Amino acid sequence: MDALEILSDLENVFPYFQPIFSADQQSVIAYEVLGRYKSGEDIISLGNFFQDDQIPDEYKYEVDLLLVKMALEKALTLEEDVSIFLNRHADLLMYGHGEPFLQELLSFEKKGFNLTRIVLEISDRNYSGDLNQFDHLLQYYRTYGIKIAIARIDSESHYFERIGQLEPDILKINLQALKSTSTGLNFNDVLFSLSLLARKIGATLLFENIEMSYQLQFAWKNGGRYYQGYYLHPPAPDFIQHDLLKERLKDKFHDFISYEKKKLEAVYTTAESFQAKVQEIVMKNRNGTYQTLFQALIKELDQIAFRMYVCDEDGFQKSVNIFKAKDGWISQSEYIHKNWSWRPYFLENIIKMRNERKGILSDLYSDIETGETIRTFSFPMNGDDYLFIDISYQYLFQNDQLL
């Protein structure tokens, strides 16, 4: 894209607006501002213009400032509870030490646009400047009520580090990865970590690039409060009706809720079934050895489980591992005395089992050794022993309501 062509033809530069919908209200709560340029009969995205390192910052700033002015002028007509998302790379935000951009925003505050409605969607990837100065500028902006969103999920540890440093108001998650057939647990694991981090710092999750119904369901299931994408509404030159998708989203959420309830009921029913089955076997073998107990369990759970062991309430393993290998069940004595109290929820579940005298079926997680998606059924045998039975992926797959 020729930068000089755009700069000499600014009357054909204009903003597009992509609506962002909320789960709680099922209505538009914000618009992201996207730059567009009309070339003949074609409308071209200015994304490449702003991402081109060969184009000087002053050129980018001139075009960006024009887009911001036009977008905020139009946004003066919006309801006061609707926010505006502005994309800012660190280089562009630091132009003029951030002061010219802030003064432009303040000029709109004088016109009645509350700056608490501004969300800066920032990216500092490949930024070569002083990050401390950049962070100070963001904190300065925040004193005016401006919110911060971080976009672009990378596999780099830098991303999580920056979230911890900035404690943004919104984490924006790109669902483009879900379209790939190779998407697996790595994405889910990263997402789980992000949702925990977001909860800890009080941030909201916004899922973007939602292009299909199952992506909306995924976003809803994984704690997304805000949604954006072509499946909901494409970018457009004008704002849309506030409640345009309210009934459609209500119907979708009803379907998601019904589906999730059925899965939760299936998990509950399975846990109750395991409770009755395992309790009966444990009671019959309460005076025998661990080996006797394991042999009895194998007869009943051969097509369900792939690993069994016993720990004390502090997480120290008291028995061998009984593991289902290719040629049958084997004993792994090297696991005796290993400690598992470091595992998430281990001690919490021990206390819960001790007090309720009842087994627990875990959430889905990736097994450290096999890498497969599994669940674990934990059972309080007596005051000292706790039985752990790892449920195989094959069984979960055959009973897909457990996945």
Coordinates of C-alpha atoms in Angstrom, one line a residue:
M1 CA 0.0 0.0 0.0
D2 CA 1.5 3.4 -1.0
A3 CA 1.6 5.6 2.0
L4 CA 1.9 8.8 0.0
E5 CA -1.1 7.9 -2.0
I6 CA -3.2 7.7 1.2
L7 CA -1.7 10.8 2.7
S8 CA -2.5 12.8 -0.4
D9 CA -6.1 11.4 -0.4
L10 CA -7.2 11.7 3.2
E11 CA -10.8 12.4 2.2
N12 CA -11.1 8.8 1.3
V13 CA -9.9 7.6 4.7
F14 CA -12.7 6.8 7.2
P15 CA -13.4 4.5 10.2
Y16 CA -15.4 1.3 10.2
F17 CA -16.9 0.0 13.4
Q18 CA -17.2 -3.6 14.5
P19 CA -19.6 -4.2 17.4
I20 CA -18.7 -6.0 20.6
F21 CA -21.5 -7.9 22.4
S22 CA -21.8 -8.8 26.0
A23 CA -22.9 -12.1 27.5
D24 CA -24.8 -10.5 30.4
Q25 CA -26.8 -7.9 28.4
Q26 CA -26.8 -9.7 25.0
S27 CA -26.4 -6.3 23.4
V28 CA -23.7 -4.0 22.0
I29 CA -21.5 -2.7 24.7
A30 CA -18.7 -1.3 22.5
Y31 CA -17.3 -0.8 19.0
E32 CA -13.8 -1.4 17.8
V33 CA -12.6 1.3 15.4
L34 CA -11.0 0.0 12.2
G35 CA -9.3 2.1 9.5
R36 CA -10.5 1.9 5.9
Y37 CA -9.5 3.5 2.6
K38 CA -11.6 3.8 -0.5
S39 CA -9.5 3.2 -3.7
G40 CA -11.8 3.4 -6.7
E41 CA -14.6 1.0 -6.1
D42 CA -12.7 -1.0 -3.4
I43 CA -12.7 -0.5 0.3
I44 CA -9.3 -1.5 1.7
S45 CA -8.3 -2.2 5.3
L46 CA -5.6 0.1 6.7
G47 CA -4.2 -2.7 8.8
N48 CA -1.1 -3.2 6.6
F49 CA -0.5 0.5 6.5
F50 CA -0.2 0.7 10.3
Q51 CA 1.8 -2.5 10.6
D52 CA 4.4 -1.5 7.9
D53 CA 7.7 -0.7 9.6
Q54 CA 8.8 1.2 6.5
I55 CA 6.2 3.9 6.9
P56 CA 7.3 6.7 9.2
D57 CA 5.4 7.1 12.5
E58 CA 4.5 10.7 11.7
Y59 CA 2.6 9.4 8.6
K60 CA 0.8 6.8 10.6
Y61 CA 0.0 9.2 13.3
E62 CA -1.6 11.7 10.9
V63 CA -3.9 9.0 9.4
D64 CA -4.6 7.6 12.8
L65 CA -5.5 10.9 14.3
L66 CA -8.0 11.6 11.5
L67 CA -9.6 8.2 12.1
V68 CA -9.9 8.9 15.9
K69 CA -11.4 12.3 15.3
M70 CA -14.0 10.9 12.8
A71 CA -14.8 7.9 15.0
L72 CA -15.3 9.9 18.2
E73 CA -17.3 12.6 16.5
K74 CA -19.7 9.9 15.3
A75 CA -19.6 8.2 18.8
L76 CA -21.0 11.3 20.4
T77 CA -24.4 10.1 19.1
L78 CA -24.1 6.7 20.9
E79 CA -25.6 5.7 24.2
E80 CA -23.4 6.7 27.1
D81 CA -22.8 3.1 28.2
V82 CA -21.2 2.1 24.9
S83 CA -17.4 2.1 24.7
I84 CA -15.0 2.8 21.9
F85 CA -11.9 0.5 21.3
L86 CA -8.9 2.2 19.7
N87 CA -6.0 0.0 18.5
R88 CA -2.6 1.4 19.5
H89 CA 0.8 0.0 18.9
A90 CA 3.4 1.2 21.4
D91 CA 5.4 3.1 18.8
L92 CA 2.2 5.1 17.8
L93 CA 1.1 5.6 21.3
M94 CA 4.5 7.0 22.3
Y95 CA 4.5 9.5 19.4
G96 CA 5.1 12.9 20.9
H97 CA 5.4 11.2 24.3
G98 CA 1.7 10.4 24.1
E99 CA 0.6 14.0 24.7
P100 CA -0.9 15.0 21.3
F101 CA -3.2 11.9 21.4
L102 CA -4.3 12.6 25.0
Q103 CA -5.1 16.2 24.1
E104 CA -7.2 15.0 21.2
L105 CA -9.2 12.8 23.6
L106 CA -9.5 15.6 26.1
S107 CA -11.0 17.8 23.4
F108 CA -13.8 15.3 23.0
E109 CA -14.3 15.1 26.8
K110 CA -15.2 18.8 26.6
K111 CA -17.8 17.8 24.0
G112 CA -19.4 15.4 26.5
F113 CA -17.6 12.1 25.7
N114 CA -16.6 10.6 29.0
L115 CA -13.0 9.2 28.7
T116 CA -14.1 6.1 30.8
R117 CA -15.6 4.9 27.5
I118 CA -12.2 4.8 25.8
V119 CA -10.5 1.4 25.7
L120 CA -6.9 1.4 24.4
E121 CA -6.2 -2.0 22.7
I122 CA -2.5 -2.0 22.9
S123 CA 0.3 -4.1 21.5
D124 CA 4.0 -3.7 22.4
R125 CA 5.2 -6.7 20.4
N126 CA 8.5 -5.8 18.6
Y127 CA 8.6 -2.5 20.4
S128 CA 12.2 -1.3 20.7
G129 CA 11.7 1.7 23.0
D130 CA 11.7 2.0 26.8
L131 CA 9.0 -0.2 28.2
N132 CA 9.1 1.5 31.5
Q133 CA 8.3 4.9 29.9
F134 CA 5.5 3.2 27.9
D135 CA 4.0 1.6 31.1
H136 CA 4.2 5.0 32.9
L137 CA 2.3 6.6 30.0
L138 CA -0.4 3.9 30.2
Q139 CA -0.8 4.5 34.0
Y140 CA -1.0 8.2 33.3
Y141 CA -3.8 7.6 30.8
R142 CA -5.6 5.5 33.4
T143 CA -5.8 8.5 35.7
Y144 CA -8.3 9.9 33.2
G145 CA -10.4 6.7 33.4
I146 CA -9.1 5.3 30.1
K147 CA -9.1 1.5 30.1
I148 CA -6.4 -0.8 28.8
A149 CA -6.9 -4.0 26.8
I150 CA -4.1 -6.4 25.7
A151 CA -4.5 -8.2 22.4
R152 CA -2.5 -10.8 20.5
I153 CA -2.0 -14.1 22.3
D154 CA 1.4 -15.4 21.7
S155 CA 3.1 -18.5 23.0
E156 CA 5.8 -16.2 24.4
S157 CA 6.2 -16.0 28.1
H158 CA 6.5 -12.2 27.5
Y159 CA 2.8 -12.1 27.0
F160 CA 2.0 -13.4 30.5
E161 CA 4.7 -11.2 32.0
R162 CA 3.2 -8.1 30.4
I163 CA -0.3 -9.0 31.7
G164 CA 1.1 -9.3 35.2
Q165 CA 2.9 -6.0 34.9
L166 CA 0.1 -4.0 33.3
E167 CA -2.9 -5.7 34.9
P168 CA -5.2 -4.7 32.0
D169 CA -8.9 -4.2 32.3
I170 CA -9.6 -6.5 29.3
L171 CA -7.8 -9.5 27.8
K172 CA -8.6 -10.0 24.1
I173 CA -8.4 -13.6 22.9
N174 CA -8.2 -14.4 19.2
L175 CA -10.2 -17.5 18.3
Q176 CA -8.6 -17.9 14.9
A177 CA -6.6 -20.9 16.3
L178 CA -9.9 -22.8 16.9
K179 CA -10.4 -23.0 13.1
S180 CA -7.3 -25.2 12.8
T181 CA -7.8 -29.0 13.0
S182 CA -4.5 -29.2 14.8
T183 CA -5.8 -27.1 17.7
G184 CA -5.5 -29.2 20.8
L185 CA -4.9 -29.0 24.5
N186 CA -2.1 -26.5 24.2
F187 CA -4.6 -23.7 23.3
N188 CA -7.0 -24.9 26.1
D189 CA -4.2 -25.0 28.6
V190 CA -3.1 -21.4 27.7
L191 CA -6.7 -20.3 27.8
F192 CA -7.2 -21.9 31.3
S193 CA -4.1 -20.1 32.6
L194 CA -5.4 -16.8 31.1
S195 CA -8.8 -17.2 32.7
L196 CA -7.2 -17.8 36.1
L197 CA -4.9 -14.8 35.7
A198 CA -7.8 -12.6 34.5
R199 CA -9.9 -13.6 37.5
K200 CA -6.9 -12.8 39.8
I201 CA -6.3 -9.3 38.4
G202 CA -10.0 -8.5 37.9
A203 CA -9.8 -8.5 34.0
T204 CA -12.6 -9.3 31.6
L205 CA -12.1 -11.8 28.7
L206 CA -13.1 -10.6 25.2
F207 CA -13.1 -13.3 22.4
E208 CA -12.6 -12.0 18.9
N209 CA -12.7 -13.5 15.4
I210 CA -15.8 -15.5 16.2
E211 CA -16.9 -16.8 12.8
M212 CA -19.0 -19.9 13.7
S213 CA -21.5 -20.9 16.3
Y214 CA -19.2 -23.4 18.0
Q215 CA -16.6 -20.6 18.5
L216 CA -19.2 -18.5 20.3
Q217 CA -20.1 -21.6 22.5
F218 CA -16.4 -22.1 23.2
A219 CA -16.0 -18.4 24.2
W220 CA -19.1 -18.6 26.4
K221 CA -18.0 -21.8 28.1
N222 CA -14.5 -20.5 28.8
G223 CA -15.5 -17.4 30.7
G224 CA -15.9 -14.9 27.9
R225 CA -18.0 -11.9 28.8
Y226 CA -17.5 -10.0 25.5
Y227 CA -17.7 -11.3 22.0
Q228 CA -16.7 -10.0 18.6
G229 CA -16.6 -11.4 15.1
Y230 CA -18.2 -11.8 11.6
Y231 CA -20.6 -14.5 13.0
L232 CA -22.1 -11.8 15.1
H233 CA -21.7 -8.8 12.9
P234 CA -19.0 -7.6 10.4
P235 CA -17.3 -4.2 10.5
A236 CA -19.5 -1.5 9.0
P237 CA -19.4 2.3 8.4
D238 CA -22.4 2.9 10.8
F239 CA -23.5 1.8 14.2
I240 CA -26.2 -0.8 14.6
Q241 CA -29.3 -1.1 16.7
H242 CA -28.2 -1.6 20.4
D243 CA -30.3 -4.8 20.9
L244 CA -30.1 -6.1 17.3
L245 CA -29.0 -9.6 18.3
K246 CA -30.6 -9.8 21.8
E247 CA -33.1 -12.5 20.9
R248 CA -30.7 -14.5 18.8
L249 CA -28.1 -14.4 21.6
K250 CA -30.6 -15.3 24.2
D251 CA -31.6 -18.4 22.1
K252 CA -28.0 -19.3 21.6
F253 CA -27.2 -19.0 25.3
H254 CA -30.2 -21.1 26.1
D255 CA -28.9 -23.9 23.9
F256 CA -25.4 -23.6 25.4
I257 CA -26.8 -23.7 28.9
S258 CA -29.0 -26.8 28.1
Y259 CA -26.1 -28.6 26.6
E260 CA -23.8 -27.8 29.5
K261 CA -26.4 -28.9 32.0
K262 CA -26.7 -32.3 30.3
K263 CA -22.9 -32.7 30.4
L264 CA -22.8 -31.7 34.1
E265 CA -25.7 -34.2 34.8
A266 CA -23.7 -36.9 33.0
V267 CA -20.6 -36.1 35.1
Y268 CA -22.7 -36.2 38.3
T269 CA -24.4 -39.5 37.4
T270 CA -21.0 -41.0 36.5
A271 CA -19.5 -39.9 39.8
E272 CA -22.4 -41.5 41.7
S273 CA -22.0 -44.7 39.7
F274 CA -18.3 -44.8 40.5
Q275 CA -19.0 -44.0 44.1
A276 CA -21.4 -47.0 44.5
K277 CA -19.1 -49.4 42.6
V278 CA -15.8 -48.5 44.2
Q279 CA -17.3 -48.3 47.7
E280 CA -18.7 -51.8 47.4
I281 CA -15.3 -53.2 46.3
V282 CA -13.4 -51.3 49.0
M283 CA -15.8 -52.6 51.7
K284 CA -15.4 -56.2 50.5
N285 CA -11.6 -55.9 50.6
R286 CA -11.2 -53.6 53.6
N287 CA -9.2 -56.3 55.5
G288 CA -7.0 -57.2 52.5
T289 CA -3.8 -55.8 51.0
Y290 CA -3.6 -53.1 48.5
Q291 CA -2.8 -55.7 45.9
T292 CA -6.0 -57.6 46.7
L293 CA -8.0 -54.4 46.4
F294 CA -6.4 -53.5 43.0
Q295 CA -7.1 -57.0 41.6
A296 CA -10.8 -56.6 42.6
L297 CA -10.9 -53.1 41.1
I298 CA -9.3 -54.3 37.8
K299 CA -12.0 -56.9 37.3
E300 CA -14.7 -54.2 37.5
L301 CA -12.8 -51.3 35.9
D302 CA -10.6 -52.9 33.3
Q303 CA -12.3 -51.1 30.4
I304 CA -12.6 -47.8 32.3
A305 CA -9.4 -47.1 34.3
F306 CA -5.7 -47.2 33.3
R307 CA -4.0 -46.3 36.6
M308 CA -4.7 -46.8 40.3
Y309 CA -2.8 -46.0 43.5
V310 CA -3.3 -45.0 47.1
C311 CA -2.0 -41.9 49.0
D312 CA -2.2 -40.6 52.5
E313 CA -3.9 -37.3 53.2
D314 CA -0.6 -35.4 52.8
G315 CA -0.2 -36.7 49.3
F316 CA 2.5 -39.3 49.9
Q317 CA 1.9 -42.5 47.9
K318 CA 1.5 -45.6 50.0
S319 CA 1.1 -48.1 47.3
V320 CA 2.6 -49.0 44.0
N321 CA 1.1 -47.7 40.8
I322 CA -1.1 -50.3 39.0
F323 CA -0.8 -49.3 35.4
K324 CA -2.5 -50.7 32.3
A325 CA 0.2 -51.2 29.7
K326 CA -0.2 -52.6 26.1
D327 CA 0.2 -56.2 27.4
G328 CA -2.0 -55.8 30.5
W329 CA -1.8 -54.4 34.0
I330 CA 1.7 -54.0 35.6
S331 CA 3.0 -52.9 39.0
Q332 CA 5.3 -49.8 39.2
S333 CA 7.0 -49.8 42.6
E334 CA 9.1 -46.7 41.9
Y335 CA 6.1 -44.5 42.7
I336 CA 5.9 -45.5 46.4
H337 CA 6.6 -42.5 48.7
K338 CA 6.3 -40.0 45.9
N339 CA 4.4 -36.9 47.0
W340 CA 1.5 -35.3 44.9
S341 CA 0.4 -32.6 47.3
W342 CA 1.8 -30.0 44.9
R343 CA -0.9 -30.8 42.3
P344 CA -3.7 -28.2 41.9
Y345 CA -6.7 -28.9 44.1
F346 CA -5.1 -32.0 45.7
L347 CA -5.3 -30.9 49.3
E348 CA -8.6 -29.1 48.7
N349 CA -10.1 -32.4 47.5
I350 CA -8.6 -34.4 50.3
I351 CA -10.3 -32.1 52.9
K352 CA -13.5 -32.3 50.9
M353 CA -13.5 -36.1 50.8
R354 CA -12.5 -36.3 54.5
N355 CA -15.4 -34.1 55.5
E356 CA -18.0 -35.5 53.1
R357 CA -16.9 -39.1 53.1
K358 CA -17.6 -39.2 49.4
G359 CA -15.6 -39.6 46.2
I360 CA -14.8 -36.9 43.7
L361 CA -14.7 -37.0 39.9
S362 CA -12.2 -34.5 38.7
D363 CA -12.4 -32.0 35.8
L364 CA -10.8 -32.9 32.5
Y365 CA -7.0 -32.4 32.5
S366 CA -3.9 -33.6 30.6
D367 CA -2.1 -36.5 32.2
I368 CA 1.6 -35.6 32.8
E369 CA 3.0 -39.0 31.6
T370 CA 0.6 -40.0 28.8
G371 CA -0.4 -36.5 27.6
E372 CA -4.0 -37.8 27.1
T373 CA -7.1 -36.0 28.3
I374 CA -8.3 -37.8 31.5
R375 CA -10.4 -37.6 34.6
T376 CA -9.5 -39.0 38.1
F377 CA -12.0 -40.5 40.5
S378 CA -10.7 -40.0 44.1
F379 CA -12.2 -42.0 46.9
P380 CA -11.7 -41.8 50.8
M381 CA -11.1 -45.4 51.9
N382 CA -10.7 -44.7 55.6
G383 CA -9.1 -42.1 57.8
D384 CA -5.7 -42.6 56.3
D385 CA -6.0 -43.9 52.8
Y386 CA -7.3 -42.2 49.7
L387 CA -7.7 -44.2 46.5
F388 CA -7.1 -42.6 43.1
I389 CA -8.3 -44.1 39.8
D390 CA -7.4 -42.5 36.6
I391 CA -10.1 -42.8 33.9
S392 CA -8.8 -43.5 30.4
Y393 CA -9.4 -41.2 27.4
Q394 CA -10.9 -44.1 25.5
Y395 CA -13.6 -44.5 28.1
L396 CA -14.3 -40.7 28.1
F397 CA -14.4 -40.7 24.3
Q398 CA -16.9 -43.6 24.3
N399 CA -19.0 -41.6 26.8
D400 CA -18.5 -38.3 25.0
Q401 CA -20.7 -36.4 27.4
L402 CA -17.8 -36.7 29.8
L403 CA -15.5 -34.8 27.5

